[in-house]
CSV table of C-alpha atoms in Angstrom, one decimal:
chain,number,residue,atom,x,y,z
A,1,ASP,CA,0.0,0.0,0.0
A,2,ASN,CA,1.1,3.5,-0.8
A,3,VAL,CA,-0.1,6.5,1.2
A,4,TYR,CA,-1.0,9.8,-0.5
A,5,PRO,CA,-2.0,13.1,1.1
A,6,ASN,CA,-5.3,14.3,-0.4
A,7,GLY,CA,-4.6,18.0,-0.1
A,8,LYS,CA,-7.1,18.5,2.7
A,9,GLY,CA,-5.1,17.3,5.7
A,10,HIS,CA,-6.2,13.7,5.4
A,11,THR,CA,-4.3,10.6,4.3
A,12,ILE,CA,-5.7,8.1,1.8
A,13,HIS,CA,-4.6,4.4,1.7
A,14,LEU,CA,-5.9,3.1,-1.6
A,15,HIS,CA,-5.1,0.5,-4.2
A,16,PHE,CA,-6.1,1.7,-7.8
A,17,VAL,CA,-4.2,4.6,-9.4
A,18,LEU,CA,-6.5,6.8,-11.5
A,19,PRO,CA,-5.2,7.7,-15.0
A,20,LYS,CA,-4.2,11.3,-15.2
A,21,ALA,CA,-5.0,11.8,-11.5
A,22,ASN,CA,-4.4,15.3,-10.3
A,23,TRP,CA,-3.0,14.1,-7.0
A,24,ASN,CA,-2.1,10.5,-7.9
A,25,ARG,CA,-5.0,9.3,-5.9
A,26,LYS,CA,-5.5,5.5,-5.6
A,27,ILE,CA,-8.9,3.9,-5.1
A,28,ASP,CA,-9.6,0.8,-3.0
A,29,LEU,CA,-11.7,-1.6,-5.0
A,30,GLU,CA,-12.5,-4.0,-2.1
A,31,VAL,CA,-16.0,-5.4,-2.1
A,32,GLY,CA,-18.2,-3.4,0.3
A,33,LYS,CA,-16.0,-0.3,0.3
A,34,SER,CA,-17.2,3.1,-1.0
A,35,PHE,CA,-15.4,6.1,-2.5
A,36,SER,CA,-16.4,9.4,-4.0
A,37,PHE,CA,-15.0,12.1,-6.2
A,38,SER,CA,-15.2,15.5,-4.7
A,39,ASN,CA,-15.8,17.3,-8.0
A,40,ILE,CA,-18.8,15.4,-9.4
A,41,ARG,CA,-21.1,18.5,-8.9
A,42,PHE,CA,-24.5,19.4,-10.0
A,43,LEU,CA,-26.3,22.6,-10.7
A,44,PRO,CA,-28.5,23.7,-7.7
A,45,ASN,CA,-31.6,21.6,-7.2
A,46,SER,CA,-30.9,19.6,-10.4
A,47,ASN,CA,-29.3,16.5,-11.8
A,48,ILE,CA,-27.3,18.5,-14.4
A,49,PHE,CA,-23.6,18.2,-14.0
A,50,GLN,CA,-21.7,21.4,-13.3
A,51,GLU,CA,-18.8,22.4,-15.4
A,52,GLY,CA,-15.6,20.6,-14.1
A,53,SER,CA,-17.3,17.3,-13.4
A,54,ASN,CA,-15.9,15.6,-16.5
A,55,TYR,CA,-12.5,14.8,-15.0
A,56,SER,CA,-14.1,12.7,-12.2
A,57,LEU,CA,-16.7,11.2,-14.5
A,58,ASP,CA,-13.9,10.2,-16.9
A,59,SER,CA,-11.9,8.7,-14.0
A,60,LEU,CA,-14.8,6.6,-12.9
A,61,LEU,CA,-15.3,5.5,-16.5
A,62,ALA,CA,-11.6,4.5,-16.7
A,63,ILE,CA,-12.0,2.4,-13.5
A,64,MET,CA,-15.0,0.6,-14.9
A,65,ASN,CA,-13.2,0.0,-18.2
A,66,ALA,CA,-10.1,-1.3,-16.5
A,67,ASN,CA,-12.1,-3.7,-14.3
A,68,PRO,CA,-14.7,-5.3,-16.6
A,69,SER,CA,-16.2,-7.5,-14.0
A,70,LEU,CA,-16.6,-4.7,-11.4
A,71,LYS,CA,-20.2,-4.1,-10.2
A,72,ILE,CA,-21.1,-0.9,-8.4
A,73,GLU,CA,-23.9,0.9,-6.7
A,74,LEU,CA,-24.0,4.7,-7.3
A,75,GLN,CA,-25.3,6.3,-4.2
A,76,GLY,CA,-26.7,9.9,-4.3
A,77,HIS,CA,-26.5,12.1,-1.2
A,78,ILE,CA,-27.6,15.7,-0.7
A,79,ASN,CA,-27.1,18.4,1.9
A,80,ALA,CA,-30.5,19.3,3.1
A,81,PRO,CA,-30.9,19.0,6.8
A,82,GLY,CA,-34.1,17.7,8.3
A,83,ILE,CA,-37.1,19.5,6.8
A,84,GLN,CA,-39.6,16.6,6.8
A,85,PHE,CA,-42.1,18.0,4.3
A,86,ILE,CA,-39.5,17.9,1.6
A,87,ALA,CA,-38.2,14.4,2.4
A,88,ASN,CA,-39.6,13.0,-0.9
A,89,TRP,CA,-38.0,15.7,-2.9
A,90,GLN,CA,-34.7,15.1,-1.2
A,91,GLN,CA,-34.9,11.4,-1.9
A,92,GLN,CA,-35.9,12.0,-5.5
A,93,LEU,CA,-33.1,14.6,-6.2
A,94,SER,CA,-30.4,12.3,-4.7
A,95,GLU,CA,-31.7,9.4,-6.8
A,96,ASP,CA,-31.8,11.6,-9.9
A,97,ARG,CA,-28.2,12.6,-9.3
A,98,ALA,CA,-27.0,9.0,-8.9
A,99,LYS,CA,-29.0,8.1,-12.1
A,100,ALA,CA,-27.2,11.0,-14.0
A,101,VAL,CA,-23.8,9.3,-13.2
A,102,TYR,CA,-25.4,5.9,-14.2
A,103,ARG,CA,-26.6,7.4,-17.5
A,104,PHE,CA,-23.1,8.9,-18.2
A,105,LEU,CA,-21.5,5.5,-17.8
A,106,VAL,CA,-24.2,3.7,-19.9
A,107,GLU,CA,-23.8,6.4,-22.7
A,108,ASN,CA,-20.0,5.6,-22.6
A,109,LYS,CA,-20.6,1.9,-23.2
A,110,ILE,CA,-20.6,0.5,-19.6
A,111,ASP,CA,-23.1,-2.3,-19.4
A,112,SER,CA,-26.1,-1.3,-17.2
A,113,SER,CA,-26.1,-4.8,-15.6
A,114,ARG,CA,-22.8,-3.8,-13.8
A,115,MET,CA,-24.5,-0.9,-12.0
A,116,GLU,CA,-27.3,0.0,-9.6
A,117,TYR,CA,-28.2,3.5,-8.4
A,118,LYS,CA,-30.0,4.6,-5.3
A,119,GLY,CA,-30.8,8.0,-3.7
A,120,TYR,CA,-30.3,8.3,0.0
A,121,GLY,CA,-31.5,11.9,0.5
A,122,ASN,CA,-30.0,13.4,3.5
A,123,SER,CA,-29.9,10.2,5.6
A,124,CYS,CA,-26.1,9.7,5.4
A,125,MET,CA,-24.6,13.2,5.7
A,126,ILE,CA,-20.9,13.3,6.6
A,127,TYR,CA,-21.5,16.6,8.4
A,128,PRO,CA,-25.1,16.7,9.8
A,129,ASN,CA,-24.6,20.3,11.0
A,130,ALA,CA,-22.5,21.6,8.1
A,131,ARG,CA,-20.9,24.9,9.0
A,132,ASN,CA,-19.1,25.9,5.8
A,133,MET,CA,-19.1,25.3,2.1
A,134,TYR,CA,-16.5,22.5,2.3
A,135,GLU,CA,-18.7,20.5,4.7
A,136,GLU,CA,-21.8,21.1,2.6
A,137,GLN,CA,-20.0,19.9,-0.5
A,138,GLN,CA,-18.9,16.7,1.3
A,139,ASN,CA,-22.6,16.0,2.1
A,140,MET,CA,-23.6,16.6,-1.6
A,141,ARG,CA,-21.9,13.6,-3.3
A,142,VAL,CA,-22.3,10.5,-5.3
A,143,GLU,CA,-20.5,7.6,-3.7
A,144,ILE,CA,-19.5,4.5,-5.5
A,145,LYS,CA,-19.9,1.3,-3.5
A,146,ILE,CA,-18.1,-1.8,-4.8
A,147,LEU,CA,-20.7,-4.7,-5.0
A,148,SER,CA,-18.5,-7.3,-6.6
A,149,LYS,CA,-15.2,-7.7,-8.6
């Protein structure tokens, strides 16, 4: 195992080197593990990718192409703390965002049978009481969970 700083004061112990990685990040492809890309971003209240998401999407595509038997779950998460009356909207938006990544991969010739997608709304926030933009962005993410290799 190699250890790489991720530029945010944390250390990453991972196993797969991304092509053209901007910090030589490695990804652990162990079954049951999850990872995310910090710059898969969406326009506010939508499932449309923001400019700058292509690098991470292309990196995920490279992982899928390099590992043809890999099966994943794309997990959508949002940063919308506890307003119960919009829970259905939160769930739908997070699912729509996970599905957008799914569609990107399918459009780029990844077999749909290798992927599932699910929205988790705000049920798995990293920072439940986000105090700044960094923490809010960590809550708004699409995680990739390894289902099988």
